[in-house]
Coordinates of C-alpha atoms in Angstrom, one line a residue:
Chain A
M51 CA 10.9 -25.6 29.7
K52 CA 8.8 -25.4 26.5
L53 CA 8.9 -23.4 23.7
F54 CA 5.7 -23.3 21.8
D55 CA 6.8 -22.4 17.7
G56 CA 4.9 -21.3 15.0
G57 CA 7.2 -22.7 11.9
R58 CA 7.7 -20.7 9.1
A59 CA 6.7 -17.4 10.9
P60 CA 9.1 -14.9 11.6
N61 CA 9.1 -14.2 15.0
P62 CA 9.3 -17.7 16.2
R63 CA 12.6 -17.9 13.7
R64 CA 14.1 -15.1 15.6
V65 CA 14.0 -16.9 18.8
R66 CA 15.1 -20.2 17.2
I67 CA 17.9 -18.3 15.3
F68 CA 19.2 -16.9 18.5
L69 CA 18.9 -20.4 20.4
A70 CA 21.1 -21.7 17.8
E71 CA 23.6 -19.0 18.0
K72 CA 24.0 -19.8 21.6
G73 CA 24.3 -23.4 21.3
I74 CA 20.8 -23.6 23.5
E75 CA 18.7 -26.7 23.0
V76 CA 14.7 -25.9 24.0
P77 CA 11.9 -28.7 23.5
I78 CA 10.4 -27.3 20.9
E79 CA 6.1 -27.9 20.6
P80 CA 5.3 -26.7 17.2
V81 CA 2.0 -24.9 16.9
D82 CA 0.2 -25.2 13.1
M83 CA -0.6 -21.2 12.6
G84 CA -1.8 -22.4 9.2
E85 CA -4.8 -23.8 11.3
M86 CA -5.1 -21.1 13.3
G87 CA -3.3 -23.3 16.3
H88 CA -2.2 -20.0 17.9
R89 CA -6.1 -18.8 18.3
S90 CA -6.9 -22.3 20.1
N91 CA -8.3 -22.4 23.5
A92 CA -4.9 -24.1 25.2
M93 CA -2.9 -21.5 23.6
T94 CA -5.0 -18.2 24.0
S95 CA -4.9 -19.3 27.7
R96 CA -1.4 -18.8 27.6
N97 CA -0.7 -16.1 25.7
P98 CA -4.3 -14.0 25.2
L99 CA -2.7 -11.8 22.4
Q100 CA -2.8 -15.2 20.5
R101 CA 1.0 -14.9 19.1
L102 CA 3.9 -16.6 18.7
P103 CA 6.1 -17.8 20.2
V104 CA 5.0 -18.6 23.8
L105 CA 7.8 -19.7 26.3
E106 CA 6.6 -22.0 28.9
L107 CA 8.9 -22.6 32.1
N108 CA 8.8 -25.6 34.4
D109 CA 6.7 -23.7 37.1
G110 CA 4.4 -22.7 34.4
T111 CA 5.5 -19.3 34.1
I112 CA 4.8 -17.8 30.5
L113 CA 6.9 -15.8 28.7
T114 CA 5.9 -14.0 25.1
E115 CA 7.8 -11.5 22.7
T116 CA 10.5 -12.5 20.6
V117 CA 12.8 -10.2 22.3
A118 CA 11.8 -10.7 25.9
I119 CA 12.3 -14.3 25.5
C120 CA 16.0 -13.6 23.5
R121 CA 16.6 -11.6 27.0
Y122 CA 16.0 -14.4 29.1
F123 CA 18.1 -16.3 27.3
E124 CA 21.1 -13.9 27.0
M125 CA 21.1 -13.3 30.5
L126 CA 21.3 -17.3 31.4
H127 CA 23.5 -17.6 29.2
P128 CA 25.7 -14.9 28.3
Q129 CA 28.0 -16.5 26.0
P130 CA 28.5 -15.2 23.3
P131 CA 26.5 -12.2 24.2
L132 CA 24.0 -11.4 21.3
M133 CA 22.6 -8.2 22.7
G134 CA 25.9 -6.3 23.7
T135 CA 27.9 -5.7 26.5
G136 CA 27.9 -2.9 29.1
A137 CA 26.0 0.3 29.5
L138 CA 26.8 1.5 25.9
G139 CA 27.6 -1.8 24.1
S140 CA 23.9 -3.3 25.0
A141 CA 22.3 0.2 24.5
L142 CA 23.8 0.3 20.7
V143 CA 22.8 -3.3 19.9
E144 CA 19.2 -2.3 21.6
M145 CA 19.1 1.0 19.5
W146 CA 19.9 -1.5 16.0
Q147 CA 17.7 -4.1 17.2
R148 CA 14.9 -1.6 17.3
R149 CA 15.7 0.4 14.3
M150 CA 15.6 -3.0 12.5
E151 CA 12.2 -3.6 13.8
F152 CA 10.6 -0.4 13.1
H153 CA 12.1 0.4 10.2
L154 CA 12.4 -3.1 8.3
F155 CA 10.7 -5.6 10.0
L156 CA 7.2 -4.1 10.8
P157 CA 6.7 -2.2 7.5
V158 CA 7.4 -5.5 5.5
A159 CA 5.0 -7.0 7.7
Q160 CA 2.1 -4.6 6.6
V161 CA 3.0 -5.2 3.2
F162 CA 2.6 -8.4 3.7
R163 CA -0.6 -8.3 5.8
H164 CA -2.4 -5.9 4.1
L165 CA -2.1 -7.0 0.5
H166 CA -1.4 -10.7 0.3
P167 CA -4.5 -12.7 -0.2
A168 CA -3.5 -15.2 2.3
M169 CA -3.7 -12.8 5.2
K170 CA -7.3 -11.9 4.8
E171 CA -8.4 -13.4 7.7
W172 CA -5.6 -12.5 10.2
E173 CA -5.5 -9.0 9.1
V174 CA -9.1 -7.6 9.7
P175 CA -9.8 -5.3 7.8
Q176 CA -7.2 -5.4 5.4
V177 CA -6.1 -2.0 4.0
A178 CA -4.4 -2.0 0.9
E179 CA -3.6 1.3 0.9
W180 CA -1.2 1.2 4.1
G181 CA 0.1 -1.8 2.2
E182 CA 1.1 -0.1 -0.3
A183 CA 2.1 3.1 1.6
N184 CA 4.9 0.7 3.3
R185 CA 6.7 -0.4 0.1
P186 CA 8.6 2.7 0.0
K187 CA 9.5 2.6 3.7
V188 CA 11.3 -0.7 3.3
M189 CA 13.3 0.9 0.2
E190 CA 14.4 4.3 2.0
F191 CA 15.6 2.1 5.1
L192 CA 17.5 -0.1 2.9
K193 CA 19.1 2.6 1.1
F194 CA 20.0 4.0 4.7
L195 CA 21.2 0.7 5.9
D196 CA 23.2 0.3 3.0
G197 CA 25.2 3.3 3.8
H198 CA 25.3 2.3 7.3
L199 CA 26.9 -1.1 6.6
A200 CA 29.6 0.3 4.2
D201 CA 32.7 0.2 6.7
K202 CA 31.5 -2.7 9.2
P203 CA 30.9 -6.4 9.0
F204 CA 27.4 -6.5 11.1
I205 CA 24.7 -4.1 11.6
A206 CA 25.6 -2.9 15.4
G207 CA 29.6 -3.2 14.0
E208 CA 31.8 -5.7 14.9
D209 CA 30.1 -8.2 16.4
Y210 CA 26.9 -10.5 15.3
T211 CA 23.8 -9.7 17.4
I212 CA 20.1 -9.6 17.6
A213 CA 20.0 -6.7 15.3
D214 CA 21.5 -9.1 12.4
I215 CA 18.7 -11.7 13.3
T216 CA 15.9 -9.1 13.1
G217 CA 17.7 -8.1 9.7
L218 CA 18.0 -11.5 8.3
V219 CA 14.4 -12.3 9.1
S220 CA 13.1 -9.2 8.0
I221 CA 15.2 -9.4 4.2
D222 CA 13.6 -13.1 4.1
F223 CA 10.3 -12.0 5.1
M224 CA 10.2 -9.7 1.5
K225 CA 9.9 -12.9 -0.2
P226 CA 6.2 -13.7 0.7
A227 CA 5.7 -10.0 1.1
K228 CA 6.4 -9.6 -2.4
L229 CA 9.2 -7.5 -2.1
T230 CA 12.7 -7.3 -4.1
L231 CA 16.1 -6.3 -2.6
P232 CA 16.8 -3.6 -5.4
E233 CA 20.1 -3.5 -7.2
G234 CA 23.1 -1.9 -6.2
L235 CA 23.1 -2.2 -2.6
D236 CA 26.1 -3.9 -2.1
N237 CA 26.6 -3.8 1.7
V238 CA 23.5 -5.0 2.4
A239 CA 23.9 -7.7 0.0
R240 CA 27.2 -8.4 1.1
W241 CA 26.0 -8.5 4.7
Y242 CA 22.9 -10.8 3.9
H243 CA 25.2 -13.4 2.2
T244 CA 27.4 -13.5 5.7
V245 CA 24.4 -13.9 7.8
A246 CA 22.6 -15.9 5.7
G247 CA 25.1 -18.4 5.3
R248 CA 25.7 -18.7 9.1
P249 CA 24.3 -22.6 10.0
S250 CA 21.9 -20.8 12.8
A251 CA 20.2 -19.4 9.7
K252 CA 18.6 -22.7 8.8
A253 CA 17.0 -22.7 12.3
Chain B
M47 CA 26.0 14.5 27.3
K48 CA 23.1 16.2 26.4
L49 CA 19.5 14.8 25.3
F50 CA 17.9 16.2 22.1
D51 CA 14.3 16.4 23.6
G52 CA 11.3 17.1 21.6
G53 CA 8.5 18.6 24.1
R54 CA 5.2 17.4 24.1
A55 CA 5.6 14.3 21.7
P56 CA 5.5 11.0 23.6
N57 CA 9.3 9.4 22.7
P58 CA 10.7 12.3 24.6
R59 CA 8.1 11.6 27.4
R60 CA 9.4 8.6 27.8
V61 CA 13.0 9.0 28.7
R62 CA 12.1 12.3 30.5
I63 CA 9.8 10.3 33.2
F64 CA 12.3 7.7 33.0
L65 CA 15.1 9.8 34.3
A66 CA 12.7 11.4 36.5
E67 CA 12.1 8.2 38.2
K68 CA 15.9 7.5 38.6
G69 CA 16.5 11.0 40.0
I70 CA 19.3 11.8 36.8
E71 CA 19.5 15.0 35.9
V72 CA 20.8 15.4 32.1
P73 CA 21.2 18.9 30.4
I74 CA 18.5 19.0 28.0
E75 CA 18.5 20.9 24.4
P76 CA 14.8 21.3 23.1
V77 CA 13.9 20.9 19.6
D78 CA 11.0 22.3 18.0
M79 CA 8.7 19.5 16.1
G80 CA 6.1 21.7 15.2
E81 CA 8.8 23.5 13.4
M82 CA 10.3 20.1 12.2
G83 CA 13.5 20.7 13.6
H84 CA 13.9 17.3 14.1
R85 CA 14.4 17.3 10.4
S86 CA 17.0 20.3 10.4
N87 CA 20.3 19.4 8.9
A88 CA 22.1 19.5 12.3
M89 CA 19.6 16.6 13.6
T90 CA 19.6 14.7 10.9
S91 CA 23.5 14.8 10.6
R92 CA 23.0 13.0 15.1
N93 CA 20.1 10.8 13.6
P94 CA 19.5 10.2 9.4
L95 CA 16.1 8.5 11.0
Q96 CA 14.9 11.8 12.0
R97 CA 13.3 10.6 15.1
L98 CA 13.8 11.9 18.4
P99 CA 15.1 11.5 21.7
V100 CA 18.5 11.4 20.4
L101 CA 21.4 11.2 23.6
E102 CA 24.6 12.7 22.4
L103 CA 27.6 11.4 24.7
N104 CA 30.8 13.9 25.2
D105 CA 32.8 11.5 22.9
G106 CA 30.1 12.2 20.0
T107 CA 28.5 8.9 20.2
I108 CA 24.7 9.4 19.4
L109 CA 21.9 6.9 20.9
T110 CA 18.8 7.2 19.6
E111 CA 15.5 5.1 19.9
T112 CA 13.5 5.4 23.4
V113 CA 14.2 2.2 24.9
A114 CA 17.7 1.9 24.2
I115 CA 18.3 5.3 25.9
C116 CA 16.7 3.9 28.7
R117 CA 18.9 1.0 29.2
Y118 CA 22.2 2.8 29.0
F119 CA 20.7 4.9 32.0
E120 CA 19.7 1.6 33.4
M121 CA 22.8 -0.2 33.1
L122 CA 24.7 3.2 34.5
H123 CA 22.2 3.4 37.3
P124 CA 20.6 0.6 38.4
Q125 CA 18.7 1.7 41.3
P126 CA 15.5 2.0 41.6
P127 CA 15.2 -0.8 38.9
L128 CA 12.9 0.2 36.2
M129 CA 13.8 -2.6 33.6
G130 CA 13.7 -5.7 36.2
T131 CA 16.2 -7.4 38.1
G132 CA 17.6 -11.2 37.1
A133 CA 16.5 -13.4 34.2
L134 CA 13.0 -13.9 34.4
G135 CA 12.5 -10.6 35.9
S136 CA 14.0 -8.2 33.5
A137 CA 12.6 -10.3 30.5
L138 CA 8.6 -10.2 32.2
V139 CA 9.0 -6.4 32.3
E140 CA 10.4 -6.3 28.7
M141 CA 7.6 -8.6 27.7
W142 CA 5.0 -6.0 29.1
Q143 CA 6.6 -3.0 27.8
R144 CA 6.5 -4.5 24.4
R145 CA 2.8 -5.6 24.8
M146 CA 2.2 -1.9 26.0
E147 CA 4.2 -0.7 22.9
F148 CA 2.9 -3.0 20.2
H149 CA -0.6 -3.5 21.1
L150 CA -1.3 0.4 23.0
F151 CA 0.8 2.7 22.0
L152 CA 1.3 2.1 18.2
P153 CA -2.3 1.4 17.6
V154 CA -2.8 4.7 19.5
A155 CA 0.0 6.4 17.2
Q156 CA -1.7 5.2 13.6
V157 CA -5.2 6.6 14.9
F158 CA -3.3 10.1 15.7
R159 CA -0.8 9.8 13.0
H160 CA -3.7 9.1 10.3
L161 CA -6.7 10.9 11.7
H162 CA -5.2 13.7 12.5
P163 CA -5.2 17.1 9.9
A164 CA -2.2 18.2 11.7
M165 CA -0.4 14.9 10.7
K166 CA -0.9 15.7 7.4
E167 CA 2.6 16.5 7.1
W168 CA 4.4 13.9 8.8
E169 CA 2.6 10.8 7.6
V170 CA 2.5 10.8 4.2
P171 CA 0.1 9.5 2.6
Q172 CA -2.0 9.6 5.6
V173 CA -4.3 6.4 5.2
A174 CA -7.9 7.5 7.4
E175 CA -9.1 3.4 6.8
W176 CA -6.1 2.5 8.6
G177 CA -6.4 5.1 11.3
E178 CA -10.0 4.2 11.6
A179 CA -8.9 0.0 11.7
N180 CA -6.6 0.6 14.9
R181 CA -9.3 1.9 17.0
P182 CA -11.0 -1.6 17.8
K183 CA -7.2 -2.6 18.5
V184 CA -6.5 -0.1 21.4
M185 CA -10.1 -1.0 22.9
E186 CA -9.7 -4.5 22.8
F187 CA -6.2 -3.9 24.4
L188 CA -7.3 -1.8 26.8
K189 CA -10.3 -4.6 28.2
F190 CA -7.3 -7.0 28.4
L191 CA -5.2 -4.8 30.1
D192 CA -7.7 -4.2 32.4
G193 CA -8.2 -8.0 33.5
H194 CA -4.6 -8.1 34.1
L195 CA -4.6 -5.2 36.3
A196 CA -6.9 -7.0 38.6
D197 CA -4.9 -8.3 41.3
K198 CA -1.4 -6.0 40.8
P199 CA -0.8 -2.5 41.3
F200 CA 1.6 -1.8 38.2
I201 CA 1.9 -3.8 34.7
A202 CA 4.8 -5.6 35.7
G203 CA 3.6 -7.1 38.8
E204 CA 4.6 -5.2 42.6
D205 CA 6.9 -2.7 40.9
Y206 CA 6.3 0.2 39.0
T207 CA 8.5 -0.2 35.7
I208 CA 9.6 0.9 32.3
A209 CA 6.5 -0.9 31.3
D210 CA 4.1 1.6 33.1
I211 CA 5.8 4.7 31.7
T212 CA 4.9 3.7 28.0
G213 CA 1.3 2.6 29.7
L214 CA 0.9 6.4 31.0
V215 CA 2.5 7.9 27.9
S216 CA 0.0 5.9 25.8
I217 CA -3.1 6.8 27.6
D218 CA -1.9 10.3 27.9
F219 CA -1.4 10.1 23.7
M220 CA -5.1 8.9 23.5
K221 CA -5.8 12.5 23.8
P222 CA -4.8 14.5 20.9
A223 CA -5.9 11.1 18.9
K224 CA -9.2 11.9 20.2
L225 CA -9.8 8.6 21.9
T226 CA -11.4 7.9 25.3
L227 CA -10.8 5.6 28.1
P228 CA -14.2 3.4 28.1
E229 CA -15.9 3.3 31.1
G230 CA -15.9 0.5 33.4
L231 CA -12.2 -0.2 33.0
D232 CA -11.8 0.3 36.4
N233 CA -8.3 -1.6 37.0
V234 CA -7.3 0.9 34.5
A235 CA -8.8 3.7 35.6
R236 CA -7.4 3.0 39.4
W237 CA -3.6 1.8 37.8
Y238 CA -3.7 5.2 35.4
H239 CA -4.3 7.3 38.5
T240 CA -1.4 5.6 40.4
V241 CA 1.3 6.7 37.9
A242 CA -0.4 9.4 36.5
G243 CA -0.1 11.2 40.1
R244 CA 4.1 10.1 40.6
P245 CA 6.0 13.4 40.4
S246 CA 7.7 12.3 37.5
A247 CA 4.5 11.9 35.6
K248 CA 5.2 15.9 35.4
A249 CA 8.3 15.2 33.3

């Protein structure tokens, strides 16, 4: 098994944090995304959609999509559970994972991809107006999240889950997107401090 | 249990098709999205993100996010499996579900929301250039999908899954988005004919 990893990019990091929380070691094959390594012939033959991370199993089976790769490891190594347990528990974690993804991770990504000069070759065409339109979406969701976190330690409730990983990576992704966490979101700040302080955050 | 349903909108339909394939009947509470019923006080108190569908359990627990609602029913009623079985099977279905979602469903939605005059109050601001930029993304992915479907009946392989539901609903969503399935994608056309012909497609 081999994990083709994209360094500082947010999706590869989500998988690395997930593996670190599980205590799973997987051989890593670094791919230099700055040099467009994810678009090389060798990587395109593995993932024609040219995204990272890519997990290659020993029999050559390819798994792509961050959350699908996490699901694979969750089912092989259920402890500690990071995707919930039982029907309702699993569904609630998936609900929060998706809320973080669609309302925070994706809007931050749009700001970054459509406004950052370094993304010119990545996002064609860059549409500055669309990048700008995503700034208030990020801020509105963060306000909602602050209310949600008022009475619970983690995003899906009592336990650290994949929803916290998506959240942490999204907040860190705000930096290159030149977005600042607004003052006064004390619950988000407290939660971020907790999850960013776990050893897995360095993965 | 009660499912707050949004009629013709694509996400509510994904859940209805999923339930029809499972043979599960859930009491439906229609919400008129044309009249902005999903933004009413009653619905906002259930889902502050003002999206449908919303599943309300008997104890008042709220589940939102289409795929999370599907996961709940999949775990309660595993037969027939629509989200894969085993670690690798589940991960591969999730991979294809997400590929369909991020590379087909979302780009079609962007074309619709940013270019259709009826969406003016829904997507603020509408960014026509961004809507246009998504047309080629849809077409490129459909070409990739056509190659993928050359040697298999369904999107994730031998069995009908949630990835086919996301695919079917995305293709049908192309109509209000004024996107046309290009000629010559015979495998996509054959697959679409099969999945659109199942009784569940009328759900």
